[in-house]
PDB file of C-alpha atoms in Angstrom:
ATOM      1  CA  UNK A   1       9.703  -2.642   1.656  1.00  0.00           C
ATOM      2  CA  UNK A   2      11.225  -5.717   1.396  1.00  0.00           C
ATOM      3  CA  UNK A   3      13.999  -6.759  -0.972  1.00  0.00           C
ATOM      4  CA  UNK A   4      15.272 -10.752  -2.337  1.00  0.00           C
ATOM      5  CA  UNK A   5      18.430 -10.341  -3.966  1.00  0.00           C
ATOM      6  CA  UNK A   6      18.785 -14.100  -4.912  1.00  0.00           C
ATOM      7  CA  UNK A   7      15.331 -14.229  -6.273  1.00  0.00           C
ATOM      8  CA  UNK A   8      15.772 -10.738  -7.677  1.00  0.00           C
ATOM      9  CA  UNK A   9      12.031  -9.640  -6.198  1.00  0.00           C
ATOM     10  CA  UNK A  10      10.843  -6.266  -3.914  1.00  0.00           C
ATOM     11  CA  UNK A  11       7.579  -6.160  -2.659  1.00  0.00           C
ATOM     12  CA  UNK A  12       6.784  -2.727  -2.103  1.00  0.00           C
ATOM     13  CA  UNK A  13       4.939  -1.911   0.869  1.00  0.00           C
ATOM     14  CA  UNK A  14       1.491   0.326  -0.169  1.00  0.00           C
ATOM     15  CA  UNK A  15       0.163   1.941   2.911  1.00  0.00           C
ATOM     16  CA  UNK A  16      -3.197  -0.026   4.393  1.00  0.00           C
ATOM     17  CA  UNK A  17      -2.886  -3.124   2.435  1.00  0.00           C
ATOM     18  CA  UNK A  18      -1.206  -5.546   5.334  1.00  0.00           C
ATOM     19  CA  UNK A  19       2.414  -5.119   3.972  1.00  0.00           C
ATOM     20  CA  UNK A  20       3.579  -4.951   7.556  1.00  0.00           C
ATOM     21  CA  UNK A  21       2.207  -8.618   8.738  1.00  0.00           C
ATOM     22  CA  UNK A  22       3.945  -9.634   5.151  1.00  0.00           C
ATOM     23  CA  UNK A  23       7.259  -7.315   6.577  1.00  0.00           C
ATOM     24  CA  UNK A  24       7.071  -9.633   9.928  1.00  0.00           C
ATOM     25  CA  UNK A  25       6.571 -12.822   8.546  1.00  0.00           C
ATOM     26  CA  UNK A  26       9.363 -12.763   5.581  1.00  0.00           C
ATOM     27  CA  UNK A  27      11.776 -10.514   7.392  1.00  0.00           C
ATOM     28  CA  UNK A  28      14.347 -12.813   8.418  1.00  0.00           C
ATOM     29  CA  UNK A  29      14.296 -14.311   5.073  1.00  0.00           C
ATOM     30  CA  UNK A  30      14.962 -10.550   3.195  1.00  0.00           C
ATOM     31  CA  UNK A  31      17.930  -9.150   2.281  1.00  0.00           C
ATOM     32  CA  UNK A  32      16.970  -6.066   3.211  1.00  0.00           C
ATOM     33  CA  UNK A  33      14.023  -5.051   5.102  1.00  0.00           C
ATOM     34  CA  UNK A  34      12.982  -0.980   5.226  1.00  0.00           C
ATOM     35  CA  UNK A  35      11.380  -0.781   8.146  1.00  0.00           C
ATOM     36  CA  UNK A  36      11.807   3.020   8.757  1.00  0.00           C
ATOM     37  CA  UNK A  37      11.439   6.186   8.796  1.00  0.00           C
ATOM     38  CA  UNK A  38       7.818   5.654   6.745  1.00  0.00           C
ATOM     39  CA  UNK A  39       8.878   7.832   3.775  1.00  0.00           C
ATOM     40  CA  UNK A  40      11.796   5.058   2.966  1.00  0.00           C
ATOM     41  CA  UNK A  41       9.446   2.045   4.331  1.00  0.00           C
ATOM     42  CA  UNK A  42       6.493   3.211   2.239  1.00  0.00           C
ATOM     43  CA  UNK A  43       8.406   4.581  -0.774  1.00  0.00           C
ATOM     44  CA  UNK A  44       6.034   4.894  -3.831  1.00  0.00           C
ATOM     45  CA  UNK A  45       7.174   3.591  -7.468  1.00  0.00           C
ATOM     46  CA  UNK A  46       8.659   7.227  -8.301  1.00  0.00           C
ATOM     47  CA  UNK A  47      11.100   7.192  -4.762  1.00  0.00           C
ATOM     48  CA  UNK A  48      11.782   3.208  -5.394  1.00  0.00           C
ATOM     49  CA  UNK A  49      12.783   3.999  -8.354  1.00  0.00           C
ATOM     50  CA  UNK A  50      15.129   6.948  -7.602  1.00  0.00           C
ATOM     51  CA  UNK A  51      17.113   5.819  -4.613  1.00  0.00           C
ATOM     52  CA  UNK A  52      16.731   2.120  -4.473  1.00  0.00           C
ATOM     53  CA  UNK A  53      16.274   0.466  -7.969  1.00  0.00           C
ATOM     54  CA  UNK A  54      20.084   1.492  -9.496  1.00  0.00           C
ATOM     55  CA  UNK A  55      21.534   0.180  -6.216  1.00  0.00           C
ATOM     56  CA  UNK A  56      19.208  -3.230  -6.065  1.00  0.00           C
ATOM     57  CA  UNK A  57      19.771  -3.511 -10.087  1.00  0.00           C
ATOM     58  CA  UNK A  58      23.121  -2.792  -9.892  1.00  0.00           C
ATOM     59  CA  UNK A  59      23.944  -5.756  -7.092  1.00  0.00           C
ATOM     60  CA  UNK A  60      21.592  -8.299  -8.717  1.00  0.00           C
ATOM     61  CA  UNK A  61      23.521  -7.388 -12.079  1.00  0.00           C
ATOM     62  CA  UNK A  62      19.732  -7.046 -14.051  1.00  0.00           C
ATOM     63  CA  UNK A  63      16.347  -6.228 -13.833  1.00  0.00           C
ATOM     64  CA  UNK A  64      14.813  -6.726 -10.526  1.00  0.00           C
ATOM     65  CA  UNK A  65      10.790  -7.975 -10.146  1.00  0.00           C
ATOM     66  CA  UNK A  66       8.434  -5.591  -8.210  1.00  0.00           C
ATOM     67  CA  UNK A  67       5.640  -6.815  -6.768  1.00  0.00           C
ATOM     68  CA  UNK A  68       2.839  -4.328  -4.472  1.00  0.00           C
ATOM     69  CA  UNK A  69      -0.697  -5.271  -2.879  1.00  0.00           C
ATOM     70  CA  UNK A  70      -3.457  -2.694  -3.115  1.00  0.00           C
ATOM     71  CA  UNK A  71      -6.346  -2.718  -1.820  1.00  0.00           C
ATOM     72  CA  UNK A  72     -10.403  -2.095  -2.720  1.00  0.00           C
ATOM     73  CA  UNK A  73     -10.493   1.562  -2.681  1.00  0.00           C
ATOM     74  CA  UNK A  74     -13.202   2.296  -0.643  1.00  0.00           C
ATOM     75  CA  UNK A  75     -12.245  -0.618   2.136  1.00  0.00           C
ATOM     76  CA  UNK A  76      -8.644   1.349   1.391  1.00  0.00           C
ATOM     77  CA  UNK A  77     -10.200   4.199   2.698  1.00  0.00           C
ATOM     78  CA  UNK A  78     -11.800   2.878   5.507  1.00  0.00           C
ATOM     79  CA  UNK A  79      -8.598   1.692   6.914  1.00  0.00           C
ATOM     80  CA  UNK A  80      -6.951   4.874   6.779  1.00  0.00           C
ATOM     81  CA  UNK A  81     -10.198   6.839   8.794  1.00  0.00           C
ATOM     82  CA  UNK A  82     -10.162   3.939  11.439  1.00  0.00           C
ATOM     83  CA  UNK A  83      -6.410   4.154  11.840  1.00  0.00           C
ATOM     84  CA  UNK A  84      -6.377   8.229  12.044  1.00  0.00           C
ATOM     85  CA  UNK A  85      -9.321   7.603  15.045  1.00  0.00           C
ATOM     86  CA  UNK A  86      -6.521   6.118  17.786  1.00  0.00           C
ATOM     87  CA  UNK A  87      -5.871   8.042  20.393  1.00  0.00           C
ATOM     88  CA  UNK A  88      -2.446   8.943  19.728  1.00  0.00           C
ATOM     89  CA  UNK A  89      -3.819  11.599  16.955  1.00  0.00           C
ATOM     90  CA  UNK A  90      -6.602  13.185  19.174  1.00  0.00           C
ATOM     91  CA  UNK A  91      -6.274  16.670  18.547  1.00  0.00           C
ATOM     92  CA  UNK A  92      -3.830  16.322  16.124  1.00  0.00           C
ATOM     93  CA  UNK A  93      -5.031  17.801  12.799  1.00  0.00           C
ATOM     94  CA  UNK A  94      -4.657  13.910  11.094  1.00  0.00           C
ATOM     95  CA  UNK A  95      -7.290  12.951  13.497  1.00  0.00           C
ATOM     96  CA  UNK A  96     -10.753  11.629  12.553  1.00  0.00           C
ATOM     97  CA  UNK A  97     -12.160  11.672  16.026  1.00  0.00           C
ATOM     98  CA  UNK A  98     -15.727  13.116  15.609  1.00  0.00           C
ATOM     99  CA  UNK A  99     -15.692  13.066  12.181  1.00  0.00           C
ATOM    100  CA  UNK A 100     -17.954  10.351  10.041  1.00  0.00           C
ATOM    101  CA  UNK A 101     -17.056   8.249   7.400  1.00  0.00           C
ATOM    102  CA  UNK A 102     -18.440  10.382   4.615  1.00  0.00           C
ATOM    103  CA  UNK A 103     -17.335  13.392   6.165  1.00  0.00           C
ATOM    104  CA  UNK A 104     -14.138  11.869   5.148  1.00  0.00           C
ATOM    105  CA  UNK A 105     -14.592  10.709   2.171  1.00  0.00           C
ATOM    106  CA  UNK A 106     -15.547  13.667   0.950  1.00  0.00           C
ATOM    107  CA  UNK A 107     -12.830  15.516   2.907  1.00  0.00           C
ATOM    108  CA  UNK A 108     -10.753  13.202   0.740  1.00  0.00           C
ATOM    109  CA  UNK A 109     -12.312  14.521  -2.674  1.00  0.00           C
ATOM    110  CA  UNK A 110     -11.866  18.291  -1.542  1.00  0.00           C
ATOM    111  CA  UNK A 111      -9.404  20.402  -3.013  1.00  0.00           C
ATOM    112  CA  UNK A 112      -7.316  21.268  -0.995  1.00  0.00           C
ATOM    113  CA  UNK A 113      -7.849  18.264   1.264  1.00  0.00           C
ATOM    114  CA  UNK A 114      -7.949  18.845   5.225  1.00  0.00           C
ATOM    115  CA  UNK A 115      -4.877  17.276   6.651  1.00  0.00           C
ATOM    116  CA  UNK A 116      -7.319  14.065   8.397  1.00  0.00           C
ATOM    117  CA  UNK A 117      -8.079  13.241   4.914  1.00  0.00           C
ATOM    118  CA  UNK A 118      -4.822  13.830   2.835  1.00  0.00           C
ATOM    119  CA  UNK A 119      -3.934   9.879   2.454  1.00  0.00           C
ATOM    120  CA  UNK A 120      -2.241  10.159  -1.163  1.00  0.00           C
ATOM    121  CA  UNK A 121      -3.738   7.675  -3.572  1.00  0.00           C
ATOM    122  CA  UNK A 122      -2.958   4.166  -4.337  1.00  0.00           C
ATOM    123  CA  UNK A 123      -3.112   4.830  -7.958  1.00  0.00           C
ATOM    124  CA  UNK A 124      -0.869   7.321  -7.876  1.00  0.00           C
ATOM    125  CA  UNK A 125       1.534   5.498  -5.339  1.00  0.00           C
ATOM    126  CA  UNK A 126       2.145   3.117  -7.942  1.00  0.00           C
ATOM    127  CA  UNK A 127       1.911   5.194 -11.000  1.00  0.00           C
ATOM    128  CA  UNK A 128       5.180   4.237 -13.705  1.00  0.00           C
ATOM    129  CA  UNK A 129       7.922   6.238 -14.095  1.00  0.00           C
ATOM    130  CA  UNK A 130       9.051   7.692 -17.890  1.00  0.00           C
ATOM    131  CA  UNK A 131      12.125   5.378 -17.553  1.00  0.00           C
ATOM    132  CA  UNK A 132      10.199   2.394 -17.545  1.00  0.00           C
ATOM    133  CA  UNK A 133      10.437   1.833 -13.707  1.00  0.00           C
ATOM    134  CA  UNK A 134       7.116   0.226 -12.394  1.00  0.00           C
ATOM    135  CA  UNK A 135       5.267  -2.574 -10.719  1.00  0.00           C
ATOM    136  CA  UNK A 136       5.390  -5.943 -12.902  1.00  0.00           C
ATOM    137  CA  UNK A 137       2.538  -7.398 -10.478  1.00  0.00           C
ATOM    138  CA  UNK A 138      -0.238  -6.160  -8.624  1.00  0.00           C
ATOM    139  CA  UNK A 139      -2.005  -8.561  -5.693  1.00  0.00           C
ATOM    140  CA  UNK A 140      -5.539  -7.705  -4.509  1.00  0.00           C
ATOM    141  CA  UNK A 141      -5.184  -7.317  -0.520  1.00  0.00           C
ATOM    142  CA  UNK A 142      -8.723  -9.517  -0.610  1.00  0.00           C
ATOM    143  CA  UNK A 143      -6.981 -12.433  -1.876  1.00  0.00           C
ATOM    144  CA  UNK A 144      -4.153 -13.467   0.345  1.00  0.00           C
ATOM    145  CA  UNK A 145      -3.408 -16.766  -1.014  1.00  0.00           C
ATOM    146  CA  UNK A 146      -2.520 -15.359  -4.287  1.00  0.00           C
ATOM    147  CA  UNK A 147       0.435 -13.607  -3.363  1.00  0.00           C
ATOM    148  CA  UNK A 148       1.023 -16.618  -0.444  1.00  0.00           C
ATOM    149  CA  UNK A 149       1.618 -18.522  -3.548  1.00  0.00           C
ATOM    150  CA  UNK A 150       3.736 -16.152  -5.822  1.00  0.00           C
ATOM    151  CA  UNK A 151       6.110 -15.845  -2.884  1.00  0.00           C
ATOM    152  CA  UNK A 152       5.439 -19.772  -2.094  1.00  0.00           C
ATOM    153  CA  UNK A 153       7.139 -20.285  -5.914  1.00  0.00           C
ATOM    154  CA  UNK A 154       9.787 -17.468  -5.719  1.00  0.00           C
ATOM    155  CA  UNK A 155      10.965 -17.792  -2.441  1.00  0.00           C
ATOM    156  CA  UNK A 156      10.875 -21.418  -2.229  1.00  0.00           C
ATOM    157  CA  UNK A 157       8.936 -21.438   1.567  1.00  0.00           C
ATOM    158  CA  UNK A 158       5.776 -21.246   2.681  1.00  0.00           C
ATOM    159  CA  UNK A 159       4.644 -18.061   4.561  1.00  0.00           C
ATOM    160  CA  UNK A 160       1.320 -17.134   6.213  1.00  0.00           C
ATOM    161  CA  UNK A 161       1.240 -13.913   8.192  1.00  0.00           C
ATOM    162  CA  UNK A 162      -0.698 -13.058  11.312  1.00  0.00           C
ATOM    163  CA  UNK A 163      -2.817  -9.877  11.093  1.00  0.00           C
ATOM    164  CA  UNK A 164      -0.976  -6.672  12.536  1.00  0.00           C
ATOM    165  CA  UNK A 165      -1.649  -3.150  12.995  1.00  0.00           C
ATOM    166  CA  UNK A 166      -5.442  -3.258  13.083  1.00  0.00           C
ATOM    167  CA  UNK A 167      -7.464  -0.735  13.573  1.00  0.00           C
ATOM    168  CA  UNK A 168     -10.592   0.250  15.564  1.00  0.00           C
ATOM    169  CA  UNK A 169     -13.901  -0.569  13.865  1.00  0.00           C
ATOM    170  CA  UNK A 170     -15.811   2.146  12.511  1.00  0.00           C
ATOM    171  CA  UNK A 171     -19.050   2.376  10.740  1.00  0.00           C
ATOM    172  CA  UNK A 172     -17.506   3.001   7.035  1.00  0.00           C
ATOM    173  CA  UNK A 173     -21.315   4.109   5.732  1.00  0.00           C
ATOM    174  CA  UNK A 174     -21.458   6.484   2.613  1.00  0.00           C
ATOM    175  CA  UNK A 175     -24.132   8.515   0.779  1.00  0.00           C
ATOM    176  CA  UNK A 176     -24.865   7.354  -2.812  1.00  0.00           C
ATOM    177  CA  UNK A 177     -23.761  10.489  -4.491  1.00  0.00           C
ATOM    178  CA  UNK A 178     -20.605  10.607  -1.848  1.00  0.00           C
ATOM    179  CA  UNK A 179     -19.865   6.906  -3.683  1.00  0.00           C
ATOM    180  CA  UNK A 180     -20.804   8.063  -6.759  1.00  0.00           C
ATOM    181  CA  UNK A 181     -18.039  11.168  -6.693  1.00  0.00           C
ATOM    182  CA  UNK A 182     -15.722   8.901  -5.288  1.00  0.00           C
ATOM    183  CA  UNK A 183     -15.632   6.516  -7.969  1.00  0.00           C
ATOM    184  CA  UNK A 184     -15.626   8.674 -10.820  1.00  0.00           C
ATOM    185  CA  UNK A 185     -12.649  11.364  -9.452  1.00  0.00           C
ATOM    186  CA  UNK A 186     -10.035   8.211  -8.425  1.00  0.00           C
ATOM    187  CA  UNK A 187     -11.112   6.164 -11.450  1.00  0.00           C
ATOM    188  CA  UNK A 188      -7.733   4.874 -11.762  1.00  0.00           C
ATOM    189  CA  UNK A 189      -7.878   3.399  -7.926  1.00  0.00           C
ATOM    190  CA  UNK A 190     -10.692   1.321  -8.818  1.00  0.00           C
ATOM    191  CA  UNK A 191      -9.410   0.163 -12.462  1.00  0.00           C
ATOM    192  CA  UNK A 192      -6.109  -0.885 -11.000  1.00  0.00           C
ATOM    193  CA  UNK A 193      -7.713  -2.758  -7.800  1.00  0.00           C
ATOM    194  CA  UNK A 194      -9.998  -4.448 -10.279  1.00  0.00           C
ATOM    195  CA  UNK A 195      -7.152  -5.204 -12.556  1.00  0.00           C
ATOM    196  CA  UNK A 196      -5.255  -7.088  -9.744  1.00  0.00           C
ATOM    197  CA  UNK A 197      -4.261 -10.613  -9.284  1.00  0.00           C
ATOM    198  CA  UNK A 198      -6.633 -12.435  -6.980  1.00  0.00           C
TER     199      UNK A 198
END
């Protein structure tokens, strides 16, 4: 998460979507960067707007802009099985070694869902809170330059980040009715990617 006091803005940092090349690239100009632990760095709409919206508010006197970058779902997805196939989870439960793409897909639409395919949803990551607390603009991870050139007019400087944190490739192949399922149970991931600025 990153925070502007002067230009009253956060950009939230939704997990997969290349917040942390973002993180690197407009640290030093942040008031604040959350780097860690990734319950604080990644905090969804509902902890944002628990622990750190009264505090930013209340130093900014006023309202503060939140911005967030999500991601196609299904490319979403795909991030989080490549990332879960490194090394450092093998024979972990998180781990997707041996396990295909649709195999976690649809470990993903299970109830309950198998630790290697409990990601959380970006739907839901964003989701407003009664108070009124929620995301005033929503970037499509697809379309870098559109959030290049929000930040370009907020912040007054040009930014481009290199890519970080990549992830093996994969074959990310899935079964009609797998896509099918998919589509219609996290609705609201696809409606607010397709919704998105870019």
């Amino acid at each position: 998460m990153l925070f502007f006091a002067r230009e009253r803005l956060v950009l939230l940092s939704v997990p997969k979507t290349g917040t942390t090349a973002w993180q690197s690239a407009l640290g030093p100009h942040a008031s604040m960067v959350v780097r860690d632990p990734p319950e604080l760095k990644h905090a969804p709409v509902y902890r944002y707007n628990r622990f750190f919206r009264p505090m930013f508010e209340k130093f900014c006197d006023g309202p503060v802009e939140v911005v967030a970058v999500v991601r196609e779902p299904v490319s979403w997805l795909g991030s989080w099985y490549r990332f879960r196939s490194r090394p450092f989870l093998q024979g972990r439960p998180t781990s997707t070694e041996g396990i295909d793409f649709d195999a976690f897909v649809r470990g993903y639409l299970a109830q309950p869902q198998p630790a290697f395919a409990d990601v959380g949803s970006q739907a839901a990551f964003l989701a407003p809170r009664p108070n009124g607390a929620r995301v005033h603009r929503v970037f499509r991870y697809e379309s870098p330059t559109a959030l290049a050139d929000f930040l370009e007019a907020r912040l007054g400087r040009r930014v481009t980040p290199a890519q970080e944190n990549v992830s093996p490739a994969a074959p990310l192949d899935l079964s009609p009715e797998t896509e099918r399922t998919l589509r219609a149970a996290h609705a609201a991931d696809f409606t607010l990617w397709e919704a998105a600025e870019g």
